Amino acid sequence: MIVLGLETSCDETAAAVVSDDPLPLARRIKGEVVLSQLDEHRVYGGVVPEVAARAHLQHADRIVAETMEKAGLSFSQLDAVAATGGPGLIGGVMVGVMTAKAIAAVHNLPFIAVNHLEGHALTARLTHDVAYPYLLLLVSGGHCQFLSVEGVGRFKRLGTTIDDALGEAFDKSAKMMGLGYPGGPAVEAHARSGEPSRFSLPRPMRKRPGCDFSFSGLKTAVRHAIEGLPEGPLQENDINDLCASFQAAAGDVIADRLDNAMEMFKADHPEGTTLVVAGGVAANEYLRGRLMAEAEIHNMAFVAPPLHLCTDNGAMIAWAGLEHLKAGNTDALTFKPRPRWPLDPDAPKAAFAGVKA
Ligand code: KG4
Ligand code: ZN
């Protein structure tokens, strides 16, 4: 089976064609193009929804055409076309959904609306053929959750952030340090030359039952740490040390929460053997190292997608679409984009405002 997927829910205009050929990955991903709108948003220090939607509209057709050309395929050789149907910035999602629907209508193909989070969640099956069920840590700019991934479209949320997502904490901390947007990669780069024990930052939620997260206190502590430094522009070594201290705190929190998540997962699924990390923050090498160490302690295999498949991309949407197609799930052309779309609709609302799922 061969599926085209479009991703337009944030600031990447991306498309890919994937197949269910046996691994390696290079054979599965027939063609992919990711256009990051970094320059458009950098001047504002973050993603501006209206600017993003217009840029998606401007580029979507060309990105699809380039992807098909790379794959060396015509639309008639596809089995379906998938697009992110939500959650995300609604203007962008509408552009991707309309583009995919048009292709589906013209070429008489099934259309599949993919949950963006499921795209991240199933990437480890595209890259490593990980079997269901597995424990997933989904960490991105908008989400920070532990999930049992039980099958296509079947998720149980074990824990989530009660305030900010970790990617958001990376981005906001980076902004406070004047590191610009997107913050995650910049913080990681500075942390490499920093001293992680210089600033004593909090480890929110540590030792609490369950596996929920909270990161807004960590972000505030970064602000206080900056205020405690001498007036004037931050020095390079201060930035490096603060980034390393921030990352160490995030790593400690994740390791602590993961202990409980593993227990909860294994109670439901003693047959599950794999921990998977997904989402933009999964690109962070330091955090990947921490997760791998934890997995080893718990005798679990650890799978992290290659870096370019951690941040938003078309291949994850095409693959999730392919899995749904195989399961017989397609969507009508009347599908309406969904700004909110939790993976586990039965999960209780998390405690505070600003909850992302
Ligand atoms: O999954 P993604 O591309 O978009 C969302 O669906 O949110 O994730 C973007 C997030 C941003 O917050 C970005 O700062 C973070 O992922 N990120 C990182 C790294 N690369 C991207 N965070 C920490 N370290 C990184 N290397
Ligand atoms: Zn994402």
Coordinates of C-alpha atoms in Angstrom, one line a residue, residues 34-174:
V34 CA 9.5 19.5 4.9
L35 CA 9.4 23.2 4.5
S36 CA 9.9 25.0 7.9
Q37 CA 8.4 28.5 8.1
L38 CA 11.1 29.6 10.6
D39 CA 12.0 32.9 8.9
E40 CA 8.3 33.9 8.7
H41 CA 7.8 33.4 12.5
R42 CA 11.3 34.3 13.9
V43 CA 10.6 38.0 13.9
Y44 CA 7.6 37.4 16.2
G45 CA 9.5 35.0 18.5
G46 CA 6.9 32.3 18.0
V47 CA 4.3 30.9 15.6
V48 CA 1.7 33.3 14.4
P49 CA -1.4 31.3 13.4
E50 CA -2.5 33.6 10.6
V51 CA 1.0 33.9 9.1
A52 CA 1.3 30.1 9.2
A53 CA -2.0 29.5 7.5
R54 CA -1.1 31.9 4.6
A55 CA 2.3 30.3 4.2
H56 CA 0.7 26.8 4.1
L57 CA -1.7 28.0 1.4
Q58 CA 1.1 29.5 -0.6
H59 CA 3.3 26.4 -0.5
A60 CA 1.1 23.3 -0.1
D61 CA 0.6 22.5 -3.8
R62 CA 4.2 22.9 -4.6
I63 CA 5.3 20.7 -1.7
V64 CA 2.9 18.0 -2.7
A65 CA 4.1 18.1 -6.3
E66 CA 7.8 18.0 -5.2
T67 CA 7.0 15.0 -3.0
M68 CA 5.3 13.1 -5.8
E69 CA 8.2 13.9 -8.1
K70 CA 10.8 12.6 -5.5
A71 CA 8.7 9.4 -5.1
G72 CA 8.5 9.0 -8.9
L73 CA 4.8 8.3 -8.6
S74 CA 1.6 9.6 -10.1
F75 CA -1.5 10.2 -8.0
S76 CA -3.2 7.2 -9.7
Q77 CA -0.6 4.9 -8.1
L78 CA -1.6 5.9 -4.6
D79 CA -4.0 3.9 -2.4
A80 CA -5.1 6.9 -0.3
V81 CA -4.3 10.5 0.7
A82 CA -4.1 11.5 4.3
A83 CA -3.8 14.8 6.0
T84 CA -3.6 16.1 9.6
G85 CA -7.2 16.7 10.6
G86 CA -6.3 18.2 14.0
P87 CA -5.4 19.0 16.7
G88 CA -3.5 22.2 15.8
L89 CA -3.7 25.7 14.4
I90 CA -7.0 25.5 12.6
G91 CA -6.2 27.7 9.6
G92 CA -3.2 25.5 8.7
V93 CA -5.2 22.3 9.3
M94 CA -7.9 23.5 6.9
V95 CA -5.3 24.1 4.2
G96 CA -3.9 20.6 4.5
V97 CA -7.4 19.0 4.7
M98 CA -8.7 20.9 1.7
T99 CA -5.6 20.0 -0.4
A100 CA -5.9 16.3 0.5
K101 CA -9.6 16.3 -0.2
A102 CA -9.1 17.9 -3.6
I103 CA -6.5 15.3 -4.5
A104 CA -8.8 12.5 -3.3
A105 CA -11.8 13.8 -5.2
V106 CA -10.0 14.4 -8.4
H107 CA -8.2 11.0 -8.4
N108 CA -11.0 9.0 -6.8
L109 CA -8.9 8.0 -3.8
P110 CA -9.9 7.4 -0.2
F111 CA -9.3 10.3 2.2
I112 CA -8.1 9.8 5.7
A113 CA -8.0 12.6 8.4
V114 CA -5.2 11.7 10.8
N115 CA -4.9 12.9 14.4
H116 CA -1.5 14.7 14.5
L117 CA -0.7 13.1 17.8
E118 CA -1.4 9.7 16.5
G119 CA 1.1 10.5 13.7
H120 CA 3.8 11.1 16.3
A121 CA 2.6 8.1 18.3
L122 CA 2.9 5.6 15.4
T123 CA 6.2 6.8 13.9
A124 CA 8.0 4.1 15.8
R125 CA 6.1 1.5 13.8
L126 CA 7.1 3.2 10.6
T127 CA 10.8 3.3 11.6
H128 CA 11.2 0.1 13.8
D129 CA 8.0 -2.0 13.3
V130 CA 7.4 -1.8 17.1
A131 CA 4.5 -4.2 18.0
Y132 CA 1.4 -3.1 20.0
P133 CA 1.1 -2.5 22.9
Y134 CA 3.9 -0.1 23.8
L135 CA 4.4 2.7 26.3
L136 CA 4.7 6.1 24.7
L137 CA 6.1 9.4 26.0
L138 CA 4.7 12.0 23.7
V139 CA 6.6 15.3 24.2
S140 CA 6.1 18.2 21.9
G141 CA 5.4 21.9 21.9
G142 CA 1.8 21.3 22.8
H143 CA 1.7 18.0 24.6
C144 CA 3.5 16.0 27.3
Q145 CA 1.7 12.7 28.0
F146 CA 2.3 9.1 28.8
L147 CA 0.1 6.8 26.7
S148 CA -0.5 3.1 26.3
V149 CA -0.6 2.6 22.6
E150 CA -2.9 -0.4 22.2
G151 CA -3.7 -0.4 18.5
V152 CA -4.7 1.9 15.6
G153 CA -6.8 4.6 17.1
R154 CA -6.7 2.9 20.5
F155 CA -4.9 4.8 23.3
K156 CA -5.0 5.0 27.0
R157 CA -3.6 8.1 28.6
L158 CA -1.7 7.3 31.8
G159 CA -0.6 10.9 32.6
T160 CA -0.3 14.4 31.2
T161 CA 0.9 17.8 32.0
I162 CA -1.4 19.8 34.3
D163 CA 0.0 23.1 32.8
D164 CA 2.7 23.6 30.2
A165 CA 4.0 21.1 27.8
L166 CA 7.8 20.5 28.0
G167 CA 8.5 21.9 24.5
E168 CA 6.6 25.0 25.6
A169 CA 8.9 25.3 28.7
F170 CA 11.9 24.9 26.5
D171 CA 10.7 27.6 24.1
K172 CA 9.7 30.1 26.8
S173 CA 12.9 29.6 28.8
A174 CA 14.9 30.1 25.6

